[in-house]
Amino acid sequence: MSDNKNGMPAEKSNEQEYSLNDDRRVRVLSPGALIAKRFFRNRLAVVGLVILVVMFLFSFVGGLVSPYGQDETFNTTTQLNTQYAGITETTSRRYVAAPDADFGALVQSSANSAIAEGASSFERDGVTYTIDQPVEGVYTFSTGGEVVAYASTNLVSVPSGAETPSFDFQLAAVTAVAEVTSHAADATAAEGDAASGEEAPAEGETVDADQTQIDTLGTFEYGGQSYSVNEVGDVTDASGTVVAAVSPFAISSADGNTQIPDDLRAALLAAVETDASEVTYTAEDGSEHTYSISYDAYSSVYNVTETTTNTVYDRYASPSAEHWLGTDGNGMDMLTRLMYGGRVSLIIGFIVVFIAAGLGVIMGGISGYFGGWVDNLIMRIVDVFYCLPSMPIIIILGSAMDSLRLDSWTRMIYLMLVLGFLSWPSIARLVRGQILSLREQEFMLATEATGISVPHRIIRHLIPNVMPQLIVSCTMSLGSTIITEATLSFLGLGVKFPFASWGNIISDVNNAYVMTNYWFIWIPAGICLLLAVLGFNFVGDGLRDAFDPKMNR
């Protein structure tokens, strides 16, 4: 083996002549490969890229493999206590006048005064009224030998759809019920007296009324038919059918529209009178209902609540094997909503940036290349856009879309257009500044000398040289655009139901109770939003350093 003039073996000299050291190897790399190498040397940039890949897979692939839809709701059965009816007790005398009688409020006031004084008659407006008490608790008022009104704490009610009974029938029924009630009270007192060795009082006598004759205790005749009453106040005809109810209690449905069945009405009134706290009722269709009765001393009303088994949205269900992140306030799977919400948020971010970049490149390229009055005009337009209050404009447009009741898809398109149209001035200034520095360089003089058209010079020679800075700017803008969309959706001005976005998912946390007790509603969405914005910022910083290594110095 011969040596060369440097004293080294010829074979070894040839190896060193064709080997490349690190510096020469870097110089032979293409510009794209060099940028990629610098980018992947930046650990934060790689972390950001991994985060973005995971977020894209989670949003776009996760939504495809999820067994649920983004607006699919889930139900559950629960026992609910709903207000069914209210029962009030009449504690003061109520007057019922004959159809043609003039027995108004002033006459009733005079009647109350006469009864309080123990008088047997009173005069009002030149008319003398005679007061009779056929039985304890019932007062009748007559003039000219004819009963024109009566007063009692009991009210007469009839089954649903039945006609209101006549005045005489009501008087007979009220009198008969008062007779039965008085007899029951006397019997109870007699039992007490018998136990103490005293003599019990005799039974009360029957009471007559106009067209009415009380034959035996608890029965009366009216219109040729016989009726009977009991202590509860039910008035039944000869066939045993309940034709009316006399009671100091008045019952009404909670909503004012529900028709309370007659047998249920009777059962509830009987329960109140016997101080029962619960009533079990079997409806005509065979279903069984349970009603609870409680007394509200403040309003003096017996509240009737119905316990029913209802199918409701499975709202705010805790994480489980079926729903890994639980359900939201609409009974929808939170994990699926997060996936579809990420898809919407990312799509909106990219489309807004593309719109802004397209407008910015066109306006900035024209301004930077032509200069002069064209540059002055476009820059003044940019200044005007910088002076526009973007957030108030978006809020006003959101309110206008609410008033127009636009569907969710159309609203989302308008949102992207508005955000993109308001974001292009910064990109236009960036492109203009870069083109102003590039258009005076030698390669641009060469394009002008060779006769290349102006659009060709801008698109093929100037814009590609602006792309590195443009890519960095757009990447950094993606994070802020996603934050803006999330803010608008949180305020109710962005993406609307049934579409999901990370912003309107967080907007479900509308009070402190939900925030503190249902963490699985807003924390995962906040984490996804944080990771996506961090990922775009890390990648943007990495691209900036890769395109301009001097930024690291």
Coordinates of C-alpha atoms in Angstrom, one line a residue:
M1 CA 0.0 0.0 0.0
S2 CA 1.6 3.3 -1.1
D3 CA 1.4 6.5 0.9
N4 CA 0.2 9.8 -0.5
K5 CA 2.1 13.1 -0.2
N6 CA 0.6 13.7 3.3
G7 CA 2.1 10.5 4.5
M8 CA -1.3 8.8 4.9
P9 CA -2.2 5.5 3.2
A10 CA -4.0 6.0 -0.1
E11 CA -7.0 3.8 0.9
K12 CA -7.5 5.7 4.1
S13 CA -7.1 9.0 2.3
N14 CA -9.9 8.1 -0.2
E15 CA -12.3 7.1 2.7
Q16 CA -11.8 10.5 4.3
E17 CA -12.2 12.3 1.0
Y18 CA -15.7 10.8 0.4
S19 CA -16.9 10.9 4.0
L20 CA -19.0 13.8 5.2
N21 CA -18.7 15.4 8.6
D22 CA -21.8 16.8 10.5
D23 CA -21.4 20.3 9.1
R24 CA -21.3 19.1 5.5
R25 CA -24.2 16.7 6.1
V26 CA -26.4 19.5 7.3
R27 CA -25.6 21.6 4.3
V28 CA -26.7 19.0 1.8
L29 CA -30.1 18.6 3.5
S30 CA -33.1 20.2 1.7
P31 CA -34.7 23.3 3.3
G32 CA -37.8 21.3 4.3
A33 CA -35.7 18.5 5.9
L34 CA -33.6 21.0 7.7
I35 CA -36.8 22.7 9.1
A36 CA -38.2 19.3 10.1
K37 CA -35.0 18.4 11.8
R38 CA -34.9 21.6 13.8
F39 CA -38.6 21.2 14.7
F40 CA -38.2 17.7 16.0
R41 CA -35.2 18.7 18.1
N42 CA -37.5 21.0 20.0
R43 CA -39.0 18.8 22.8
L44 CA -41.9 21.2 23.5
A45 CA -42.8 21.3 19.8
V46 CA -42.9 17.5 19.7
V47 CA -45.0 17.4 22.9
G48 CA -47.4 19.9 21.3
L49 CA -47.6 17.8 18.1
V50 CA -48.4 14.7 20.1
I51 CA -51.1 16.5 22.0
L52 CA -52.7 17.7 18.7
V53 CA -52.5 14.3 17.2
V54 CA -54.2 12.8 20.3
M55 CA -56.9 15.6 20.2
F56 CA -57.6 15.0 16.6
L57 CA -57.9 11.3 17.0
F58 CA -60.1 11.8 20.1
S59 CA -62.4 14.2 18.3
F60 CA -62.7 12.8 14.8
V61 CA -62.1 9.1 15.3
G62 CA -63.6 8.9 18.7
G63 CA -66.9 10.2 17.5
L64 CA -67.0 7.5 14.8
V65 CA -66.5 4.6 17.3
S66 CA -68.7 6.0 20.0
P67 CA -71.9 3.9 20.4
Y68 CA -73.9 7.1 21.1
G69 CA -74.9 10.1 19.1
Q70 CA -74.0 13.7 20.2
D71 CA -77.7 14.5 20.8
E72 CA -78.8 11.1 22.1
T73 CA -80.6 11.3 25.4
F74 CA -80.9 8.7 28.2
N75 CA -83.8 8.3 30.5
T76 CA -84.3 6.8 34.0
T77 CA -87.3 6.1 36.2
T78 CA -87.7 7.9 39.5
Q79 CA -90.3 8.4 42.2
L80 CA -91.6 12.0 42.1
N81 CA -93.9 13.7 44.6
T82 CA -96.0 16.2 42.6
Q83 CA -98.5 18.6 43.9
Y84 CA -101.9 17.2 43.0
A85 CA -104.6 19.2 44.8
G86 CA -105.2 21.5 47.7
I87 CA -108.0 21.2 50.3
T88 CA -109.1 24.2 52.3
E89 CA -111.4 24.2 55.3
T90 CA -114.3 26.7 55.6
T91 CA -114.1 28.1 59.1
S92 CA -116.6 31.0 58.7
R93 CA -120.2 31.0 57.7
R94 CA -121.0 31.1 54.0
Y95 CA -124.3 32.4 52.7
V96 CA -126.3 30.8 49.9
A97 CA -129.2 32.8 48.6
A98 CA -132.3 31.7 46.6
P99 CA -132.0 32.5 42.9
D100 CA -134.4 35.5 43.0
A101 CA -133.4 36.8 46.5
D102 CA -131.6 40.1 47.1
F103 CA -129.2 38.9 49.8
G104 CA -126.0 40.7 49.0
A105 CA -122.9 41.5 51.0
L106 CA -124.5 44.3 53.0
V107 CA -127.4 42.1 54.1
Q108 CA -125.0 39.3 55.0
S109 CA -123.0 41.8 57.2
S110 CA -126.2 42.7 59.0
A111 CA -127.1 39.0 59.4
N112 CA -123.7 38.3 61.0
S113 CA -124.2 41.1 63.4
A114 CA -127.7 39.9 64.4
I115 CA -126.4 36.3 64.9
A116 CA -123.6 37.6 67.1
E117 CA -126.1 39.5 69.2
G118 CA -128.4 36.5 69.5
A119 CA -131.3 38.4 67.7
S120 CA -134.1 36.5 66.1
S121 CA -134.6 39.1 63.3
F122 CA -133.0 42.1 61.7
E123 CA -134.0 44.8 59.2
R124 CA -132.1 46.0 56.2
D125 CA -133.2 48.4 53.5
G126 CA -136.7 48.3 54.8
V127 CA -137.0 44.5 54.7
T128 CA -137.3 42.4 57.9
Y129 CA -135.6 39.1 57.9
T130 CA -136.4 36.3 60.4
I131 CA -133.5 34.2 61.7
D132 CA -134.1 30.5 62.5
Q133 CA -131.7 27.8 63.5
P134 CA -133.2 24.5 62.5
V135 CA -130.0 22.7 63.7
E136 CA -126.7 23.7 65.2
G137 CA -124.5 25.3 62.6
V138 CA -127.2 26.1 60.1
Y139 CA -129.1 29.4 60.0
T140 CA -132.0 30.2 57.7
F141 CA -133.3 33.7 56.8
S142 CA -136.9 34.2 55.7
T143 CA -139.1 37.1 54.8
G144 CA -142.8 37.0 54.2
G145 CA -142.7 33.3 55.4
E146 CA -140.3 32.2 52.6
V147 CA -136.7 31.1 53.2
V148 CA -134.5 33.3 51.0
A149 CA -131.1 32.3 52.2
Y150 CA -129.2 30.1 54.6
A151 CA -125.7 30.2 56.2
S152 CA -123.5 27.3 57.1
T153 CA -119.8 26.3 57.2
N154 CA -120.6 23.4 55.0
L155 CA -120.4 23.6 51.2
V156 CA -122.5 21.5 48.7
S157 CA -120.6 20.0 45.8
V158 CA -121.8 17.7 43.0
P159 CA -120.0 15.1 40.9
S160 CA -118.2 16.2 37.7
G161 CA -120.6 17.2 35.0
A162 CA -123.7 17.2 37.2
E163 CA -126.0 20.2 37.4
T164 CA -125.9 22.5 40.4
P165 CA -128.7 21.4 42.8
S166 CA -131.5 23.8 43.6
F167 CA -131.5 26.0 46.6
D168 CA -134.0 23.9 48.4
F169 CA -132.1 20.7 47.8
Q170 CA -128.9 22.3 49.1
L171 CA -130.7 23.6 52.3
A172 CA -132.2 20.1 52.9
A173 CA -128.8 18.4 52.4
V174 CA -126.9 20.9 54.6
T175 CA -129.6 20.6 57.3
A176 CA -129.5 16.8 57.2
V177 CA -125.7 16.6 57.4
A178 CA -125.7 19.0 60.3
E179 CA -128.4 16.9 62.0
V180 CA -126.2 13.8 61.6
T181 CA -123.1 15.6 62.8
S182 CA -124.9 17.0 65.8
H183 CA -126.4 13.6 66.7
A184 CA -122.9 12.0 66.4
A185 CA -121.5 14.7 68.7
D186 CA -124.4 14.1 71.2
A187 CA -123.8 10.4 71.1
T188 CA -120.2 10.9 71.9
A189 CA -121.0 13.2 74.7
A190 CA -123.6 10.7 76.0
E191 CA -121.1 7.9 76.1
G192 CA -118.8 10.2 78.1
D193 CA -121.6 11.1 80.5
A194 CA -122.6 7.4 80.8
A195 CA -119.1 6.6 81.8
S196 CA -119.2 9.3 84.4
G197 CA -122.7 8.2 85.7
E198 CA -124.8 11.1 84.2
E199 CA -128.0 10.6 82.1
A200 CA -127.6 10.8 78.3
P201 CA -129.7 13.3 76.3
A202 CA -132.5 12.1 74.0
E203 CA -132.1 12.0 70.3
G204 CA -132.8 15.2 68.4
E205 CA -136.0 15.8 66.6
T206 CA -136.4 15.8 62.8
V207 CA -136.2 19.1 60.9
D208 CA -138.7 20.4 58.3
A209 CA -137.7 22.6 55.3
D210 CA -139.7 24.0 52.3
Q211 CA -140.6 21.0 50.1
T212 CA -138.5 18.9 52.4
Q213 CA -139.4 16.6 55.3
I214 CA -136.7 14.9 57.4
D215 CA -138.4 11.5 58.1
T216 CA -135.7 9.9 60.1
L217 CA -132.3 10.9 61.2
G218 CA -129.9 11.2 58.2
T219 CA -132.6 11.0 55.6
F220 CA -134.7 13.5 53.8
E221 CA -137.1 13.7 50.9
Y222 CA -137.0 16.1 48.0
G223 CA -139.0 16.2 44.8
G224 CA -140.6 12.9 45.6
Q225 CA -137.3 11.0 46.1
S226 CA -135.6 9.9 49.3
Y227 CA -132.0 10.7 50.0
S228 CA -129.7 9.8 52.9
V229 CA -126.6 11.3 54.3
N230 CA -123.8 10.1 56.4
E231 CA -121.3 11.6 58.8
V232 CA -118.7 12.2 56.0
G233 CA -121.3 14.3 54.2
D234 CA -122.1 12.0 51.2
V235 CA -125.7 12.4 49.9
T236 CA -127.0 9.3 48.2
D237 CA -130.2 8.5 46.4
A238 CA -132.4 5.4 46.8
S239 CA -130.1 3.4 44.5
G240 CA -127.0 4.3 46.6
T241 CA -125.5 6.6 44.0
V242 CA -123.7 9.6 45.5
V243 CA -125.4 12.7 44.1
A244 CA -123.7 15.4 46.2
A245 CA -121.3 15.9 49.0
V246 CA -121.7 18.3 51.9
S247 CA -118.5 19.2 53.7
P248 CA -116.6 22.2 55.1
F249 CA -113.7 21.2 53.0
A250 CA -113.2 22.5 49.4
I251 CA -110.9 20.6 47.1
S252 CA -109.3 21.9 43.9
S253 CA -106.6 20.6 41.6
A254 CA -103.1 22.1 41.7
D255 CA -103.1 23.2 38.1
G256 CA -106.8 24.2 38.0
N257 CA -107.4 22.0 35.0
T258 CA -107.1 18.4 36.2
Q259 CA -110.5 16.8 36.7
I260 CA -110.4 15.0 40.1
P261 CA -112.5 11.7 40.0
D262 CA -115.5 11.8 42.2
D263 CA -114.5 8.7 44.2
L264 CA -111.0 10.1 44.7
R265 CA -112.5 13.4 45.8
A266 CA -114.7 11.6 48.4
A267 CA -111.7 9.5 49.6
L268 CA -109.5 12.6 50.0
L269 CA -112.2 14.5 51.9
A270 CA -112.9 11.6 54.1
A271 CA -109.1 11.2 54.8
V272 CA -108.9 14.9 55.9
E273 CA -111.9 14.6 58.2
T274 CA -110.5 11.5 59.8
D275 CA -106.9 13.0 60.0
A276 CA -105.5 10.3 57.7
S277 CA -102.2 11.1 56.1
E278 CA -102.3 8.8 53.0
V279 CA -104.9 7.6 50.5
T280 CA -104.4 4.7 48.1
Y281 CA -106.6 5.0 45.0
T282 CA -107.2 2.5 42.2
A283 CA -108.1 4.2 38.9
E284 CA -110.5 2.9 36.3
D285 CA -107.5 1.5 34.2
G286 CA -106.4 -0.5 37.2
S287 CA -103.4 1.6 38.0
E288 CA -102.8 2.3 41.7
H289 CA -101.9 5.7 43.0
T290 CA -100.7 6.9 46.4
Y291 CA -101.6 10.3 47.7
S292 CA -100.0 11.9 50.8
I293 CA -101.8 14.6 52.8
S294 CA -100.0 17.2 54.8
Y295 CA -101.3 20.3 56.6
D296 CA -99.6 23.7 56.0
A297 CA -100.4 25.7 59.1
Y298 CA -99.1 28.9 57.4
S299 CA -101.6 28.9 54.5
S300 CA -104.2 26.7 56.4
V301 CA -104.3 24.3 53.4
Y302 CA -104.1 20.6 53.2
N303 CA -101.6 19.8 50.4
V304 CA -102.2 16.6 48.5
T305 CA -99.2 15.2 46.7
E306 CA -99.1 12.2 44.4
T307 CA -96.2 9.8 44.3
T308 CA -95.7 8.6 40.8
T309 CA -93.1 6.6 38.9
N310 CA -92.0 8.9 36.0
T311 CA -89.6 8.5 33.2
V312 CA -87.2 11.5 33.2
Y313 CA -83.9 12.5 31.6
D314 CA -81.0 10.8 33.4
R315 CA -79.5 14.2 34.3
Y316 CA -76.1 14.6 35.9
A317 CA -75.6 10.8 36.3
S318 CA -72.3 10.0 37.9
P319 CA -69.6 8.3 35.8
S320 CA -70.3 4.6 35.3
A321 CA -69.4 1.7 33.0
E322 CA -72.2 2.8 30.6
H323 CA -71.2 6.5 30.7
W324 CA -67.5 6.9 31.5
L325 CA -67.9 10.6 32.2
G326 CA -71.5 10.6 33.3
T327 CA -74.3 12.6 31.7
D328 CA -75.0 16.3 31.4
G329 CA -78.1 18.3 32.3
N330 CA -79.9 17.0 29.2
G331 CA -79.2 13.3 29.9
M332 CA -76.6 13.0 27.2
D333 CA -73.4 11.1 27.4
M334 CA -70.6 13.5 28.3
L335 CA -67.7 11.6 26.7
T336 CA -69.5 11.5 23.3
R337 CA -70.4 15.2 23.7
L338 CA -66.7 15.9 24.3
M339 CA -65.7 14.1 21.2
Y340 CA -68.2 15.9 18.9
G341 CA -67.5 19.1 20.7
G342 CA -63.8 18.8 19.9
R343 CA -64.6 18.2 16.3
V344 CA -66.7 21.4 16.1
S345 CA -64.2 23.5 18.0
L346 CA -61.3 22.4 15.8
I347 CA -63.2 22.7 12.5
I348 CA -64.3 26.2 13.5
G349 CA -60.7 27.1 14.4
F350 CA -59.2 25.9 11.1
I351 CA -62.0 27.4 8.9
V352 CA -61.7 30.8 10.6
V353 CA -57.9 30.8 10.2
F354 CA -58.2 29.8 6.5
I355 CA -60.7 32.6 5.8
A356 CA -58.5 35.1 7.7
A357 CA -55.3 33.8 5.9
G358 CA -56.9 33.9 2.5
L359 CA -58.1 37.5 2.9
G360 CA -54.9 38.6 4.6
V361 CA -52.7 37.1 1.9
I362 CA -54.7 38.7 -0.9
M363 CA -54.9 42.1 0.6
G364 CA -51.4 42.1 2.0
G365 CA -49.9 40.8 -1.2
I366 CA -51.5 43.5 -3.3
S367 CA -50.6 46.2 -0.8
G368 CA -47.0 45.2 -0.5
Y369 CA -46.3 44.6 -4.2
F370 CA -47.9 47.7 -5.7
G371 CA -47.3 50.2 -2.9
G372 CA -48.2 53.8 -3.5
W373 CA -51.9 54.8 -3.2
V374 CA -53.0 51.1 -3.3
D375 CA -50.9 50.4 -0.2
N376 CA -52.1 53.5 1.5
L377 CA -55.8 52.6 0.8
I378 CA -55.5 49.0 2.0
M379 CA -53.6 50.0 5.1
R380 CA -56.3 52.5 6.0
I381 CA -58.9 49.8 5.6
V382 CA -56.8 47.7 7.9
D383 CA -56.7 50.5 10.4
V384 CA -60.5 50.8 10.3
F385 CA -60.8 47.0 11.0
Y386 CA -58.4 47.4 13.9
C387 CA -60.7 50.1 15.4
L388 CA -63.8 47.9 15.2
P389 CA -64.9 46.5 18.6
S390 CA -65.0 42.9 17.6
M391 CA -66.6 41.5 20.7
P392 CA -69.6 43.9 20.9
I393 CA -70.2 43.3 17.2
I394 CA -70.2 39.5 17.6
I395 CA -72.5 39.9 20.6
I396 CA -74.9 42.0 18.6
L397 CA -74.9 39.6 15.7
G398 CA -75.4 36.7 18.1
S399 CA -78.5 38.4 19.6
A400 CA -79.8 39.1 16.1
M401 CA -79.4 35.5 15.1
D402 CA -81.3 34.5 18.3
S403 CA -84.2 36.8 17.4
L404 CA -84.2 35.4 13.8
R405 CA -84.2 31.9 15.3
L406 CA -81.7 30.6 12.9
D407 CA -81.0 26.8 13.0
S408 CA -77.8 25.6 14.6
W409 CA -75.9 24.8 11.4
T410 CA -76.6 28.2 9.7
R411 CA -75.7 30.0 12.9
M412 CA -72.3 28.1 13.0
I413 CA -71.6 29.1 9.4
Y414 CA -72.3 32.7 10.1
L415 CA -70.1 32.5 13.2
M416 CA -67.1 31.2 11.2
L417 CA -67.6 33.9 8.5
V418 CA -67.8 36.7 11.0
L419 CA -64.8 35.6 13.0
G420 CA -62.7 35.1 9.8
F421 CA -63.7 38.4 8.3
L422 CA -62.7 40.2 11.6
S423 CA -59.3 38.4 11.9
W424 CA -57.6 39.1 8.5
P425 CA -56.0 42.6 9.2
S426 CA -53.1 41.2 11.3
I427 CA -52.2 38.6 8.6
A428 CA -52.5 41.3 5.9
R429 CA -49.9 43.5 7.7
L430 CA -47.6 40.5 8.2
V431 CA -47.7 39.6 4.5
R432 CA -47.3 43.3 3.4
G433 CA -44.2 43.7 5.5
Q434 CA -42.6 40.6 4.2
I435 CA -43.4 41.4 0.5
L436 CA -42.0 45.0 0.9
S437 CA -38.6 43.5 1.9
L438 CA -38.7 40.8 -0.8
R439 CA -39.8 42.7 -3.8
E440 CA -36.5 44.7 -4.1
Q441 CA -34.3 41.6 -4.0
E442 CA -32.4 40.3 -7.0
F443 CA -34.7 37.3 -7.8
M444 CA -37.7 39.7 -8.1
L445 CA -35.7 41.9 -10.5
A446 CA -35.0 38.8 -12.5
T447 CA -38.7 37.9 -12.7
E448 CA -39.4 41.4 -13.9
A449 CA -36.7 41.3 -16.5
T450 CA -37.9 38.0 -17.9
G451 CA -41.4 39.4 -18.4
I452 CA -43.2 37.2 -15.9
S453 CA -46.8 38.6 -15.2
V454 CA -47.5 40.4 -12.0
P455 CA -50.0 37.7 -10.6
H456 CA -47.4 35.0 -11.4
R457 CA -44.7 37.0 -9.6
I458 CA -46.8 37.4 -6.5
I459 CA -48.2 33.9 -6.3
R460 CA -45.2 31.8 -7.5
H461 CA -42.3 33.9 -6.1
L462 CA -43.4 36.2 -3.3
I463 CA -46.1 34.3 -1.4
P464 CA -43.9 31.1 -1.1
N465 CA -41.2 33.2 0.6
V466 CA -43.8 34.5 3.0
M467 CA -45.2 31.1 3.9
P468 CA -42.9 30.3 6.8
Q469 CA -44.0 33.4 8.8
L470 CA -47.6 32.9 7.6
I471 CA -47.6 29.3 8.9
V472 CA -46.3 30.3 12.3
S473 CA -48.8 33.1 12.6
C474 CA -51.8 30.9 11.6
T475 CA -50.7 28.2 14.0
M476 CA -50.5 30.6 16.8
S477 CA -53.9 32.0 15.8
L478 CA -55.6 28.7 16.0
G479 CA -55.4 28.6 19.8
S480 CA -56.8 32.1 20.2
T481 CA -59.6 31.3 17.7
I482 CA -60.6 28.2 19.7
I483 CA -60.6 30.3 22.9
T484 CA -62.8 32.9 21.2
E485 CA -65.3 30.3 20.0
A486 CA -65.4 28.7 23.5
T487 CA -66.0 32.1 25.1
L488 CA -68.9 33.0 22.7
S489 CA -70.4 29.5 23.1
F490 CA -70.2 29.9 26.9
L491 CA -72.0 33.2 26.7
G492 CA -74.7 31.6 24.5
L493 CA -73.7 33.4 21.4
G494 CA -71.7 30.7 19.6
V495 CA -72.5 27.1 18.8
K496 CA -76.1 26.2 19.7
F497 CA -77.8 22.9 20.7
P498 CA -77.9 20.2 19.5
F499 CA -74.3 20.8 18.2
A500 CA -71.7 20.4 20.9
S501 CA -68.5 22.5 21.4
W502 CA -66.2 22.6 24.4
G503 CA -67.5 26.1 25.1
N504 CA -71.2 25.3 25.3
I505 CA -70.4 22.2 27.3
I506 CA -68.8 24.3 29.9
S507 CA -71.8 26.7 29.8
D508 CA -73.9 23.9 31.4
V509 CA -72.1 25.0 34.6
N510 CA -74.5 27.8 35.2
N511 CA -74.5 27.9 39.0
A512 CA -72.2 27.1 41.9
Y513 CA -74.1 23.9 42.8
V514 CA -73.4 22.3 39.5
M515 CA -69.8 23.4 39.5
T516 CA -69.1 22.0 43.0
N517 CA -71.1 18.8 42.7
Y518 CA -70.8 17.7 39.1
W519 CA -67.2 18.1 38.3
F520 CA -67.4 15.6 35.4
I521 CA -69.4 18.2 33.4
W522 CA -66.9 21.0 33.1
I523 CA -63.4 19.8 34.1
P524 CA -62.9 17.3 31.1
A525 CA -64.1 20.0 28.7
G526 CA -61.7 22.6 30.3
I527 CA -58.8 20.1 30.1
C528 CA -59.5 19.4 26.4
L529 CA -59.6 23.1 25.7
L530 CA -56.4 23.7 27.6
L531 CA -54.6 20.9 25.9
A532 CA -55.7 21.9 22.4
V533 CA -54.6 25.5 22.9
L534 CA -51.3 24.5 24.5
G535 CA -50.6 22.1 21.6
F536 CA -51.1 24.8 19.0
N537 CA -49.0 27.2 20.9
F538 CA -46.1 24.7 21.3
V539 CA -46.2 23.8 17.7
G540 CA -46.3 27.4 16.7
D541 CA -43.3 28.2 18.8
G542 CA -41.5 25.1 17.4
L543 CA -42.2 26.2 13.8
R544 CA -41.0 29.7 14.5
D545 CA -37.7 28.4 15.9
A546 CA -37.3 26.0 13.1
F547 CA -37.9 28.6 10.4
D548 CA -35.6 31.2 12.1
P549 CA -32.9 29.5 14.3
K550 CA -31.8 32.9 15.4
M551 CA -34.9 33.2 17.6
N552 CA -33.2 30.7 20.0
R553 CA -30.3 32.9 20.5

